[in-house]
């Protein structure tokens, strides 16, 4: 199963349950000479658990460029390397993207393995939407920046996925409520694949009370999923903005282009509506 030429394997590792490592991922970790790991102290025992004797070196967000050069040097010597992070999939709210870009630019193949990713595991159990989603990762720490990012997401009609740590969970849920209002569905997916896994769905307006009712509900690692804005809300907003722009005397094409840019409603639909309104 190993490649003939040296490659960089991108290898997801379990979020908590050691049984979630794929057979292919185990085979790769046993066969490669080197593993680039976000935290070698964390990944060392994991590798030994899966029977890998690969040598480890650090590849974290503060040394990713240097680590990429180290990977390229190993590949140049004909040795394949595996990239792992502490838990889940590299490059998903974790280091990995720069490494992959540098290694590809140096002419080597990247071989990604499928595997655990908290966002996707949570999405599969959330029961939200029609499969369209936007992965937003961690929100900014500062309240003002966080509110600005959330305002920019308020009209998105797809499911929104966020990562959050326990010490910020209440603030973040309060921020989601302020930006999106009380009626959207929030799914709090906590400690996925671990002993205290819990997946709770409620309205955003109920979430702070639910979290505050029991301190245990705020513990552990979270994925937060919020149902998207209702498309008709968006369409109503599009029509409102379009009417304002037409009332200001803008030509049909310019008004529909601007209304599209401001609200995200389809440009052609707005153009047709603008023609009808003008006539
Ligand atoms: N690369 C990882 C992935 O593929 O999901 C994400 C790493 S990011 C540094 C860590 C965040 O992922 C946590 O703060 C939490 O939001 C989420 N996460 C990781 N493991 C989780 C779990 N078992 N249950 C819920 N969320 C988890």
PDB file of C-alpha atoms and ligand atoms in Angstrom:
ATOM      1  CA  UNK A   1       0.000   0.000   0.000  1.00  0.00           C
ATOM      2  CA  UNK A   2       2.960   2.381   0.326  1.00  0.00           C
ATOM      3  CA  UNK A   3       3.762   4.721  -2.542  1.00  0.00           C
ATOM      4  CA  UNK A   4       6.784   4.048  -4.748  1.00  0.00           C
ATOM      5  CA  UNK A   5       8.159   7.560  -4.469  1.00  0.00           C
ATOM      6  CA  UNK A   6       8.404   9.363  -1.138  1.00  0.00           C
ATOM      7  CA  UNK A   7       5.228  11.286  -0.191  1.00  0.00           C
ATOM      8  CA  UNK A   8       3.825  13.349   2.638  1.00  0.00           C
ATOM      9  CA  UNK A   9       0.863  11.526   4.176  1.00  0.00           C
ATOM     10  CA  UNK A  10      -1.680  13.706   6.010  1.00  0.00           C
ATOM     11  CA  UNK A  11      -3.003  11.435   8.749  1.00  0.00           C
ATOM     12  CA  UNK A  12      -6.038  12.227  10.938  1.00  0.00           C
ATOM     13  CA  UNK A  13      -5.919  10.798  14.463  1.00  0.00           C
ATOM     14  CA  UNK A  14      -8.738  10.085  16.957  1.00  0.00           C
ATOM     15  CA  UNK A  15     -10.632  12.900  18.720  1.00  0.00           C
ATOM     16  CA  UNK A  16     -10.741  10.753  21.847  1.00  0.00           C
ATOM     17  CA  UNK A  17     -11.677   7.160  21.053  1.00  0.00           C
ATOM     18  CA  UNK A  18      -8.569   5.197  20.074  1.00  0.00           C
ATOM     19  CA  UNK A  19     -10.704   2.776  18.071  1.00  0.00           C
ATOM     20  CA  UNK A  20     -11.401   5.513  15.540  1.00  0.00           C
ATOM     21  CA  UNK A  21      -7.996   5.196  13.842  1.00  0.00           C
ATOM     22  CA  UNK A  22      -8.414   3.644  10.390  1.00  0.00           C
ATOM     23  CA  UNK A  23      -6.454   0.533   9.430  1.00  0.00           C
ATOM     24  CA  UNK A  24      -4.848   2.490   6.590  1.00  0.00           C
ATOM     25  CA  UNK A  25      -3.735   5.236   8.993  1.00  0.00           C
ATOM     26  CA  UNK A  26      -2.183   2.615  11.286  1.00  0.00           C
ATOM     27  CA  UNK A  27      -0.407   0.976   8.321  1.00  0.00           C
ATOM     28  CA  UNK A  28       1.005   4.330   7.186  1.00  0.00           C
ATOM     29  CA  UNK A  29       2.283   5.210  10.676  1.00  0.00           C
ATOM     30  CA  UNK A  30       3.962   1.803  10.870  1.00  0.00           C
ATOM     31  CA  UNK A  31       5.615   2.155   7.479  1.00  0.00           C
ATOM     32  CA  UNK A  32       6.906   5.720   7.420  1.00  0.00           C
ATOM     33  CA  UNK A  33      10.353   6.533   8.791  1.00  0.00           C
ATOM     34  CA  UNK A  34       9.312   9.940  10.112  1.00  0.00           C
ATOM     35  CA  UNK A  35       6.260  11.574  11.667  1.00  0.00           C
ATOM     36  CA  UNK A  36       5.931  15.366  11.851  1.00  0.00           C
ATOM     37  CA  UNK A  37       3.758  15.994  14.905  1.00  0.00           C
ATOM     38  CA  UNK A  38       2.123  19.106  16.375  1.00  0.00           C
ATOM     39  CA  UNK A  39       3.259  17.939  19.832  1.00  0.00           C
ATOM     40  CA  UNK A  40       5.774  15.103  19.906  1.00  0.00           C
ATOM     41  CA  UNK A  41       5.104  14.407  23.621  1.00  0.00           C
ATOM     42  CA  UNK A  42       1.435  13.884  22.822  1.00  0.00           C
ATOM     43  CA  UNK A  43       1.881  11.876  19.632  1.00  0.00           C
ATOM     44  CA  UNK A  44       4.761   9.659  20.851  1.00  0.00           C
ATOM     45  CA  UNK A  45       2.549   7.467  23.092  1.00  0.00           C
ATOM     46  CA  UNK A  46      -0.165   7.403  20.406  1.00  0.00           C
ATOM     47  CA  UNK A  47       2.284   6.106  17.804  1.00  0.00           C
ATOM     48  CA  UNK A  48       3.563   3.449  20.167  1.00  0.00           C
ATOM     49  CA  UNK A  49      -0.058   2.424  20.892  1.00  0.00           C
ATOM     50  CA  UNK A  50      -0.524   1.715  17.173  1.00  0.00           C
ATOM     51  CA  UNK A  51       2.791  -0.128  16.872  1.00  0.00           C
ATOM     52  CA  UNK A  52       4.706   2.603  15.018  1.00  0.00           C
ATOM     53  CA  UNK A  53       8.436   3.037  15.586  1.00  0.00           C
ATOM     54  CA  UNK A  54       8.679   6.125  13.372  1.00  0.00           C
ATOM     55  CA  UNK A  55      10.919   8.929  14.565  1.00  0.00           C
ATOM     56  CA  UNK A  56       9.161  12.151  15.507  1.00  0.00           C
ATOM     57  CA  UNK A  57       9.916  15.804  14.955  1.00  0.00           C
ATOM     58  CA  UNK A  58       7.890  18.877  15.866  1.00  0.00           C
ATOM     59  CA  UNK A  59       5.674  20.667  13.320  1.00  0.00           C
ATOM     60  CA  UNK A  60       3.547  23.266  15.095  1.00  0.00           C
ATOM     61  CA  UNK A  61       2.212  26.698  14.201  1.00  0.00           C
ATOM     62  CA  UNK A  62       5.392  28.457  15.386  1.00  0.00           C
ATOM     63  CA  UNK A  63       7.862  26.383  13.323  1.00  0.00           C
ATOM     64  CA  UNK A  64       5.784  25.259  10.356  1.00  0.00           C
ATOM     65  CA  UNK A  65       8.112  26.762   7.724  1.00  0.00           C
ATOM     66  CA  UNK A  66      11.214  25.174   9.247  1.00  0.00           C
ATOM     67  CA  UNK A  67       9.374  21.890   9.754  1.00  0.00           C
ATOM     68  CA  UNK A  68       8.315  21.945   6.093  1.00  0.00           C
ATOM     69  CA  UNK A  69      11.991  22.235   5.093  1.00  0.00           C
ATOM     70  CA  UNK A  70      12.752  19.278   7.344  1.00  0.00           C
ATOM     71  CA  UNK A  71       9.996  17.246   5.657  1.00  0.00           C
ATOM     72  CA  UNK A  72      11.322  18.206   2.204  1.00  0.00           C
ATOM     73  CA  UNK A  73      14.827  17.122   3.258  1.00  0.00           C
ATOM     74  CA  UNK A  74      13.505  13.692   4.357  1.00  0.00           C
ATOM     75  CA  UNK A  75      11.551  13.295   1.125  1.00  0.00           C
ATOM     76  CA  UNK A  76      14.679  14.211  -0.846  1.00  0.00           C
ATOM     77  CA  UNK A  77      16.429  11.318   0.900  1.00  0.00           C
ATOM     78  CA  UNK A  78      13.678   8.992  -0.299  1.00  0.00           C
ATOM     79  CA  UNK A  79      11.840   8.704   3.023  1.00  0.00           C
ATOM     80  CA  UNK A  80       8.082   9.252   3.322  1.00  0.00           C
ATOM     81  CA  UNK A  81       6.757  11.378   6.175  1.00  0.00           C
ATOM     82  CA  UNK A  82       3.386  11.421   7.959  1.00  0.00           C
ATOM     83  CA  UNK A  83       1.909  14.637   9.338  1.00  0.00           C
ATOM     84  CA  UNK A  84      -0.299  14.422  12.446  1.00  0.00           C
ATOM     85  CA  UNK A  85      -1.834  16.886  14.913  1.00  0.00           C
ATOM     86  CA  UNK A  86      -2.909  16.313  18.514  1.00  0.00           C
ATOM     87  CA  UNK A  87      -6.406  15.208  17.535  1.00  0.00           C
ATOM     88  CA  UNK A  88      -8.401  15.135  14.320  1.00  0.00           C
ATOM     89  CA  UNK A  89      -7.389  16.284  10.867  1.00  0.00           C
ATOM     90  CA  UNK A  90      -4.315  18.449  10.187  1.00  0.00           C
ATOM     91  CA  UNK A  91      -5.007  21.894   8.670  1.00  0.00           C
ATOM     92  CA  UNK A  92      -8.530  22.061  10.168  1.00  0.00           C
ATOM     93  CA  UNK A  93      -8.110  24.768  12.863  1.00  0.00           C
ATOM     94  CA  UNK A  94      -4.662  23.241  13.255  1.00  0.00           C
ATOM     95  CA  UNK A  95      -1.239  23.495  11.585  1.00  0.00           C
ATOM     96  CA  UNK A  96      -0.742  21.730   8.280  1.00  0.00           C
ATOM     97  CA  UNK A  97      -1.802  24.003   5.404  1.00  0.00           C
ATOM     98  CA  UNK A  98       1.545  25.796   5.055  1.00  0.00           C
ATOM     99  CA  UNK A  99       3.437  22.517   5.319  1.00  0.00           C
ATOM    100  CA  UNK A 100       1.321  20.954   2.579  1.00  0.00           C
ATOM    101  CA  UNK A 101       1.756  24.012   0.325  1.00  0.00           C
ATOM    102  CA  UNK A 102       5.548  24.036   0.722  1.00  0.00           C
ATOM    103  CA  UNK A 103       5.902  20.310   0.156  1.00  0.00           C
ATOM    104  CA  UNK A 104       3.710  20.403  -2.959  1.00  0.00           C
ATOM    105  CA  UNK A 105       5.660  23.408  -4.275  1.00  0.00           C
ATOM    106  CA  UNK A 106       8.854  21.406  -3.805  1.00  0.00           C
ATOM    107  CA  UNK A 107       7.426  18.832  -6.215  1.00  0.00           C
ATOM    108  CA  UNK A 108       6.347  16.077  -3.849  1.00  0.00           C
ATOM    109  CA  UNK A 109       2.971  14.357  -3.703  1.00  0.00           C
ATOM    110  CA  UNK A 110       0.579  14.846  -0.774  1.00  0.00           C
ATOM    111  CA  UNK A 111      -1.487  11.789   0.146  1.00  0.00           C
ATOM    112  CA  UNK A 112      -4.407  12.672   2.466  1.00  0.00           C
ATOM    113  CA  UNK A 113      -6.100   9.960   4.510  1.00  0.00           C
ATOM    114  CA  UNK A 114      -9.785  10.251   5.540  1.00  0.00           C
ATOM    115  CA  UNK A 115     -10.475  10.228   9.253  1.00  0.00           C
ATOM    116  CA  UNK A 116     -11.766  11.988  12.366  1.00  0.00           C
ATOM    117  CA  UNK A 117     -12.654  15.678  12.227  1.00  0.00           C
ATOM    118  CA  UNK A 118     -14.753  17.198  15.035  1.00  0.00           C
ATOM    119  CA  UNK A 119     -16.723  19.485  12.695  1.00  0.00           C
ATOM    120  CA  UNK A 120     -17.785  16.647  10.407  1.00  0.00           C
ATOM    121  CA  UNK A 121     -18.539  14.233  13.260  1.00  0.00           C
ATOM    122  CA  UNK A 122     -20.754  16.892  14.882  1.00  0.00           C
ATOM    123  CA  UNK A 123     -22.435  17.781  11.584  1.00  0.00           C
ATOM    124  CA  UNK A 124     -23.341  14.149  10.981  1.00  0.00           C
ATOM    125  CA  UNK A 125     -25.309  14.069  14.249  1.00  0.00           C
ATOM    126  CA  UNK A 126     -26.747  17.603  14.202  1.00  0.00           C
ATOM    127  CA  UNK A 127     -29.733  17.019  11.959  1.00  0.00           C
ATOM    128  CA  UNK A 128     -29.497  20.528  10.526  1.00  0.00           C
ATOM    129  CA  UNK A 129     -30.067  21.853   7.027  1.00  0.00           C
ATOM    130  CA  UNK A 130     -29.634  20.124   3.698  1.00  0.00           C
ATOM    131  CA  UNK A 131     -25.936  19.313   3.809  1.00  0.00           C
ATOM    132  CA  UNK A 132     -24.629  22.790   3.019  1.00  0.00           C
ATOM    133  CA  UNK A 133     -22.422  24.187   5.736  1.00  0.00           C
ATOM    134  CA  UNK A 134     -19.803  26.817   6.409  1.00  0.00           C
ATOM    135  CA  UNK A 135     -16.950  25.875   8.702  1.00  0.00           C
ATOM    136  CA  UNK A 136     -15.969  28.973  10.698  1.00  0.00           C
ATOM    137  CA  UNK A 137     -13.505  27.426  13.187  1.00  0.00           C
ATOM    138  CA  UNK A 138     -12.698  29.503  16.280  1.00  0.00           C
ATOM    139  CA  UNK A 139     -14.192  32.982  16.594  1.00  0.00           C
ATOM    140  CA  UNK A 140     -11.877  35.865  17.582  1.00  0.00           C
ATOM    141  CA  UNK A 141     -11.274  36.225  21.344  1.00  0.00           C
ATOM    142  CA  UNK A 142     -12.067  39.929  21.489  1.00  0.00           C
ATOM    143  CA  UNK A 143     -15.775  40.660  21.899  1.00  0.00           C
ATOM    144  CA  UNK A 144     -15.845  43.467  19.304  1.00  0.00           C
ATOM    145  CA  UNK A 145     -14.107  41.411  16.616  1.00  0.00           C
ATOM    146  CA  UNK A 146     -16.259  38.391  17.428  1.00  0.00           C
ATOM    147  CA  UNK A 147     -19.459  40.450  17.081  1.00  0.00           C
ATOM    148  CA  UNK A 148     -18.254  41.811  13.726  1.00  0.00           C
ATOM    149  CA  UNK A 149     -17.523  38.341  12.352  1.00  0.00           C
ATOM    150  CA  UNK A 150     -20.919  37.101  13.533  1.00  0.00           C
ATOM    151  CA  UNK A 151     -22.716  40.073  11.958  1.00  0.00           C
ATOM    152  CA  UNK A 152     -21.097  39.139   8.663  1.00  0.00           C
ATOM    153  CA  UNK A 153     -22.483  35.598   8.988  1.00  0.00           C
ATOM    154  CA  UNK A 154     -26.042  36.529   9.965  1.00  0.00           C
ATOM    155  CA  UNK A 155     -27.505  36.187   6.453  1.00  0.00           C
ATOM    156  CA  UNK A 156     -25.823  32.886   5.608  1.00  0.00           C
ATOM    157  CA  UNK A 157     -28.479  30.308   4.834  1.00  0.00           C
ATOM    158  CA  UNK A 158     -26.254  27.265   5.328  1.00  0.00           C
ATOM    159  CA  UNK A 159     -25.457  25.613   8.668  1.00  0.00           C
ATOM    160  CA  UNK A 160     -22.642  27.428  10.500  1.00  0.00           C
ATOM    161  CA  UNK A 161     -20.035  25.391  12.390  1.00  0.00           C
ATOM    162  CA  UNK A 162     -17.805  26.819  15.126  1.00  0.00           C
ATOM    163  CA  UNK A 163     -15.153  25.384  17.423  1.00  0.00           C
ATOM    164  CA  UNK A 164     -14.997  26.526  21.028  1.00  0.00           C
ATOM    165  CA  UNK A 165     -13.105  25.879  24.238  1.00  0.00           C
ATOM    166  CA  UNK A 166     -14.908  25.452  27.576  1.00  0.00           C
ATOM    167  CA  UNK A 167     -13.798  28.735  29.179  1.00  0.00           C
ATOM    168  CA  UNK A 168     -15.407  30.788  26.400  1.00  0.00           C
ATOM    169  CA  UNK A 169     -18.511  28.747  25.749  1.00  0.00           C
ATOM    170  CA  UNK A 170     -20.977  31.009  27.596  1.00  0.00           C
ATOM    171  CA  UNK A 171     -19.632  34.211  26.023  1.00  0.00           C
ATOM    172  CA  UNK A 172     -19.691  32.672  22.588  1.00  0.00           C
ATOM    173  CA  UNK A 173     -23.237  31.358  22.891  1.00  0.00           C
ATOM    174  CA  UNK A 174     -24.332  34.811  24.140  1.00  0.00           C
ATOM    175  CA  UNK A 175     -22.626  36.316  21.074  1.00  0.00           C
ATOM    176  CA  UNK A 176     -24.411  33.889  18.745  1.00  0.00           C
ATOM    177  CA  UNK A 177     -27.730  34.851  20.331  1.00  0.00           C
ATOM    178  CA  UNK A 178     -27.025  38.567  19.941  1.00  0.00           C
ATOM    179  CA  UNK A 179     -26.083  38.165  16.269  1.00  0.00           C
ATOM    180  CA  UNK A 180     -28.641  35.595  15.082  1.00  0.00           C
ATOM    181  CA  UNK A 181     -31.636  36.087  17.407  1.00  0.00           C
ATOM    182  CA  UNK A 182     -33.387  33.545  19.641  1.00  0.00           C
ATOM    183  CA  UNK A 183     -35.198  31.283  17.173  1.00  0.00           C
ATOM    184  CA  UNK A 184     -32.412  29.546  15.284  1.00  0.00           C
ATOM    185  CA  UNK A 185     -31.469  26.016  16.322  1.00  0.00           C
ATOM    186  CA  UNK A 186     -28.171  25.574  18.156  1.00  0.00           C
ATOM    187  CA  UNK A 187     -26.573  22.154  18.489  1.00  0.00           C
ATOM    188  CA  UNK A 188     -23.919  21.850  21.194  1.00  0.00           C
ATOM    189  CA  UNK A 189     -21.747  18.798  20.476  1.00  0.00           C
ATOM    190  CA  UNK A 190     -19.436  18.211  23.434  1.00  0.00           C
ATOM    191  CA  UNK A 191     -16.672  15.679  24.099  1.00  0.00           C
ATOM    192  CA  UNK A 192     -17.380  13.772  20.890  1.00  0.00           C
ATOM    193  CA  UNK A 193     -16.294  10.116  20.947  1.00  0.00           C
ATOM    194  CA  UNK A 194     -15.327  10.470  24.634  1.00  0.00           C
ATOM    195  CA  UNK A 195     -16.866   9.190  27.873  1.00  0.00           C
ATOM    196  CA  UNK A 196     -19.013  12.267  28.488  1.00  0.00           C
ATOM    197  CA  UNK A 197     -20.104  12.841  24.912  1.00  0.00           C
ATOM    198  CA  UNK A 198     -23.292  14.890  24.724  1.00  0.00           C
ATOM    199  CA  UNK A 199     -25.189  16.354  21.788  1.00  0.00           C
ATOM    200  CA  UNK A 200     -27.901  18.812  22.726  1.00  0.00           C
ATOM    201  CA  UNK A 201     -30.177  20.733  20.368  1.00  0.00           C
ATOM    202  CA  UNK A 202     -32.202  23.755  21.473  1.00  0.00           C
ATOM    203  CA  UNK A 203     -33.240  27.197  20.322  1.00  0.00           C
ATOM    204  CA  UNK A 204     -30.492  29.814  20.615  1.00  0.00           C
ATOM    205  CA  UNK A 205     -32.695  31.730  23.058  1.00  0.00           C
ATOM    206  CA  UNK A 206     -32.675  28.760  25.476  1.00  0.00           C
ATOM    207  CA  UNK A 207     -28.990  27.884  25.272  1.00  0.00           C
ATOM    208  CA  UNK A 208     -27.463  30.157  27.946  1.00  0.00           C
ATOM    209  CA  UNK A 209     -29.995  28.944  30.540  1.00  0.00           C
ATOM    210  CA  UNK A 210     -29.409  25.329  29.558  1.00  0.00           C
ATOM    211  CA  UNK A 211     -25.614  25.700  29.883  1.00  0.00           C
ATOM    212  CA  UNK A 212     -25.890  27.577  33.184  1.00  0.00           C
ATOM    213  CA  UNK A 213     -28.246  25.030  34.752  1.00  0.00           C
ATOM    214  CA  UNK A 214     -25.407  22.496  35.222  1.00  0.00           C
ATOM    215  CA  UNK A 215     -21.675  23.362  35.343  1.00  0.00           C
ATOM    216  CA  UNK A 216     -20.834  20.004  33.726  1.00  0.00           C
ATOM    217  CA  UNK A 217     -22.558  21.160  30.553  1.00  0.00           C
ATOM    218  CA  UNK A 218     -19.808  23.772  30.069  1.00  0.00           C
ATOM    219  CA  UNK A 219     -16.920  21.318  30.400  1.00  0.00           C
ATOM    220  CA  UNK A 220     -14.873  19.771  27.627  1.00  0.00           C
ATOM    221  CA  UNK A 221     -14.431  20.562  23.969  1.00  0.00           C
ATOM    222  CA  UNK A 222     -17.281  21.900  21.871  1.00  0.00           C
ATOM    223  CA  UNK A 223     -18.487  22.063  18.333  1.00  0.00           C
ATOM    224  CA  UNK A 224     -21.336  24.575  17.958  1.00  0.00           C
ATOM    225  CA  UNK A 225     -23.657  24.326  14.976  1.00  0.00           C
ATOM    226  CA  UNK A 226     -26.235  26.986  14.156  1.00  0.00           C
ATOM    227  CA  UNK A 227     -29.027  26.532  11.616  1.00  0.00           C
ATOM    228  CA  UNK A 228     -28.790  28.925   8.676  1.00  0.00           C
ATOM    229  CA  UNK A 229     -30.891  32.043   8.085  1.00  0.00           C
ATOM    230  CA  UNK A 230     -34.240  31.340   6.445  1.00  0.00           C
ATOM    231  CA  UNK A 231     -33.865  32.010   2.687  1.00  0.00           C
ATOM    232  CA  UNK A 232     -37.140  34.000   2.636  1.00  0.00           C
ATOM    233  CA  UNK A 233     -35.734  36.393   5.313  1.00  0.00           C
ATOM    234  CA  UNK A 234     -32.889  37.019   2.954  1.00  0.00           C
ATOM    235  CA  UNK A 235     -35.202  37.548   0.002  1.00  0.00           C
ATOM    236  CA  UNK A 236     -37.283  40.038   1.985  1.00  0.00           C
ATOM    237  CA  UNK A 237     -34.111  41.914   2.912  1.00  0.00           C
ATOM    238  CA  UNK A 238     -32.982  41.854  -0.735  1.00  0.00           C
ATOM    239  CA  UNK A 239     -36.268  43.377  -1.857  1.00  0.00           C
ATOM    240  CA  UNK A 240     -36.122  46.040   0.861  1.00  0.00           C
ATOM    241  CA  UNK A 241     -32.595  47.122  -0.117  1.00  0.00           C
ATOM    242  CA  UNK A 242     -33.432  47.019  -3.822  1.00  0.00           C
ATOM    243  CA  UNK A 243     -36.464  49.303  -3.332  1.00  0.00           C
ATOM    244  CA  UNK A 244     -34.330  51.773  -1.369  1.00  0.00           C
ATOM    245  CA  UNK A 245     -31.709  51.896  -4.103  1.00  0.00           C
ATOM    246  CA  UNK A 246     -34.291  52.305  -6.872  1.00  0.00           C
ATOM    247  CA  UNK A 247     -35.977  55.056  -4.859  1.00  0.00           C
ATOM    248  CA  UNK A 248     -32.614  56.844  -4.795  1.00  0.00           C
ATOM    249  CA  UNK A 249     -32.763  56.867  -8.586  1.00  0.00           C
ATOM    250  CA  UNK A 250     -30.117  54.215  -9.317  1.00  0.00           C
ATOM    251  CA  UNK A 251     -30.452  52.404 -12.675  1.00  0.00           C
ATOM    252  CA  UNK A 252     -31.930  48.874 -12.557  1.00  0.00           C
ATOM    253  CA  UNK A 253     -28.638  47.083 -13.247  1.00  0.00           C
ATOM    254  CA  UNK A 254     -26.655  49.066 -10.668  1.00  0.00           C
ATOM    255  CA  UNK A 255     -29.377  48.780  -8.005  1.00  0.00           C
ATOM    256  CA  UNK A 256     -29.672  45.000  -8.457  1.00  0.00           C
ATOM    257  CA  UNK A 257     -25.884  44.583  -8.455  1.00  0.00           C
ATOM    258  CA  UNK A 258     -25.551  46.551  -5.211  1.00  0.00           C
ATOM    259  CA  UNK A 259     -28.534  44.822  -3.560  1.00  0.00           C
ATOM    260  CA  UNK A 260     -26.936  41.482  -4.466  1.00  0.00           C
ATOM    261  CA  UNK A 261     -23.588  42.553  -2.970  1.00  0.00           C
ATOM    262  CA  UNK A 262     -25.278  43.790   0.218  1.00  0.00           C
ATOM    263  CA  UNK A 263     -27.702  40.926   0.857  1.00  0.00           C
ATOM    264  CA  UNK A 264     -26.408  37.893  -1.033  1.00  0.00           C
ATOM    265  CA  UNK A 265     -29.784  37.448  -2.812  1.00  0.00           C
ATOM    266  CA  UNK A 266     -29.369  36.158  -6.407  1.00  0.00           C
ATOM    267  CA  UNK A 267     -28.386  38.950  -8.794  1.00  0.00           C
ATOM    268  CA  UNK A 268     -30.614  37.831 -11.649  1.00  0.00           C
ATOM    269  CA  UNK A 269     -33.658  37.470  -9.361  1.00  0.00           C
ATOM    270  CA  UNK A 270     -33.054  41.011  -8.093  1.00  0.00           C
ATOM    271  CA  UNK A 271     -32.617  42.316 -11.636  1.00  0.00           C
ATOM    272  CA  UNK A 272     -35.934  40.797 -12.757  1.00  0.00           C
ATOM    273  CA  UNK A 273     -37.625  42.198  -9.642  1.00  0.00           C
ATOM    274  CA  UNK A 274     -36.109  45.627 -10.289  1.00  0.00           C
ATOM    275  CA  UNK A 275     -37.470  45.582 -13.879  1.00  0.00           C
ATOM    276  CA  UNK A 276     -40.943  44.738 -12.560  1.00  0.00           C
ATOM    277  CA  UNK A 277     -40.759  47.439  -9.881  1.00  0.00           C
ATOM    278  CA  UNK A 278     -39.611  50.069 -12.396  1.00  0.00           C
ATOM    279  CA  UNK A 279     -42.377  49.259 -14.836  1.00  0.00           C
TER     280      UNK A 279
HETATM  281  N1  LIG B   1      -8.040  19.461  13.729  1.00  0.00           N
HETATM  282  C1  LIG B   1      -9.123  19.179  14.648  1.00  0.00           C
HETATM  283  C2  LIG B   1     -10.289  18.558  13.877  1.00  0.00           C
HETATM  284  O1  LIG B   1     -10.057  17.939  12.852  1.00  0.00           O
HETATM  285  O2  LIG B   1     -11.424  18.654  14.330  1.00  0.00           O
HETATM  286  C3  LIG B   1      -9.518  20.422  15.424  1.00  0.00           C
HETATM  287  C4  LIG B   1      -8.436  20.944  16.325  1.00  0.00           C
HETATM  288  S1  LIG B   1      -8.826  22.429  17.146  1.00  0.00           S
HETATM  289  C5  LIG B   1      -7.259  22.911  17.729  1.00  0.00           C
HETATM  290  C6  LIG B   1      -9.552  21.854  18.639  1.00  0.00           C
HETATM  291  C7  LIG B   1     -11.049  22.129  18.683  1.00  0.00           C
HETATM  292  O3  LIG B   1     -11.741  21.127  17.965  1.00  0.00           O
HETATM  293  C8  LIG B   1     -11.628  22.072  20.095  1.00  0.00           C
HETATM  294  O4  LIG B   1     -11.484  23.298  20.793  1.00  0.00           O
HETATM  295  C9  LIG B   1     -13.077  21.764  19.814  1.00  0.00           C
HETATM  296  O5  LIG B   1     -13.761  22.929  19.413  1.00  0.00           O
HETATM  297  C10 LIG B   1     -12.944  20.820  18.610  1.00  0.00           C
HETATM  298  N2  LIG B   1     -12.862  19.432  19.095  1.00  0.00           N
HETATM  299  C11 LIG B   1     -11.790  18.631  19.075  1.00  0.00           C
HETATM  300  N3  LIG B   1     -12.087  17.427  19.619  1.00  0.00           N
HETATM  301  C12 LIG B   1     -13.393  17.493  19.997  1.00  0.00           C
HETATM  302  C13 LIG B   1     -14.287  16.587  20.619  1.00  0.00           C
HETATM  303  N4  LIG B   1     -13.893  15.366  20.971  1.00  0.00           N
HETATM  304  N5  LIG B   1     -15.555  16.988  20.841  1.00  0.00           N
HETATM  305  C14 LIG B   1     -15.968  18.221  20.483  1.00  0.00           C
HETATM  306  N6  LIG B   1     -15.168  19.120  19.878  1.00  0.00           N
HETATM  307  C15 LIG B   1     -13.897  18.758  19.651  1.00  0.00           C
END
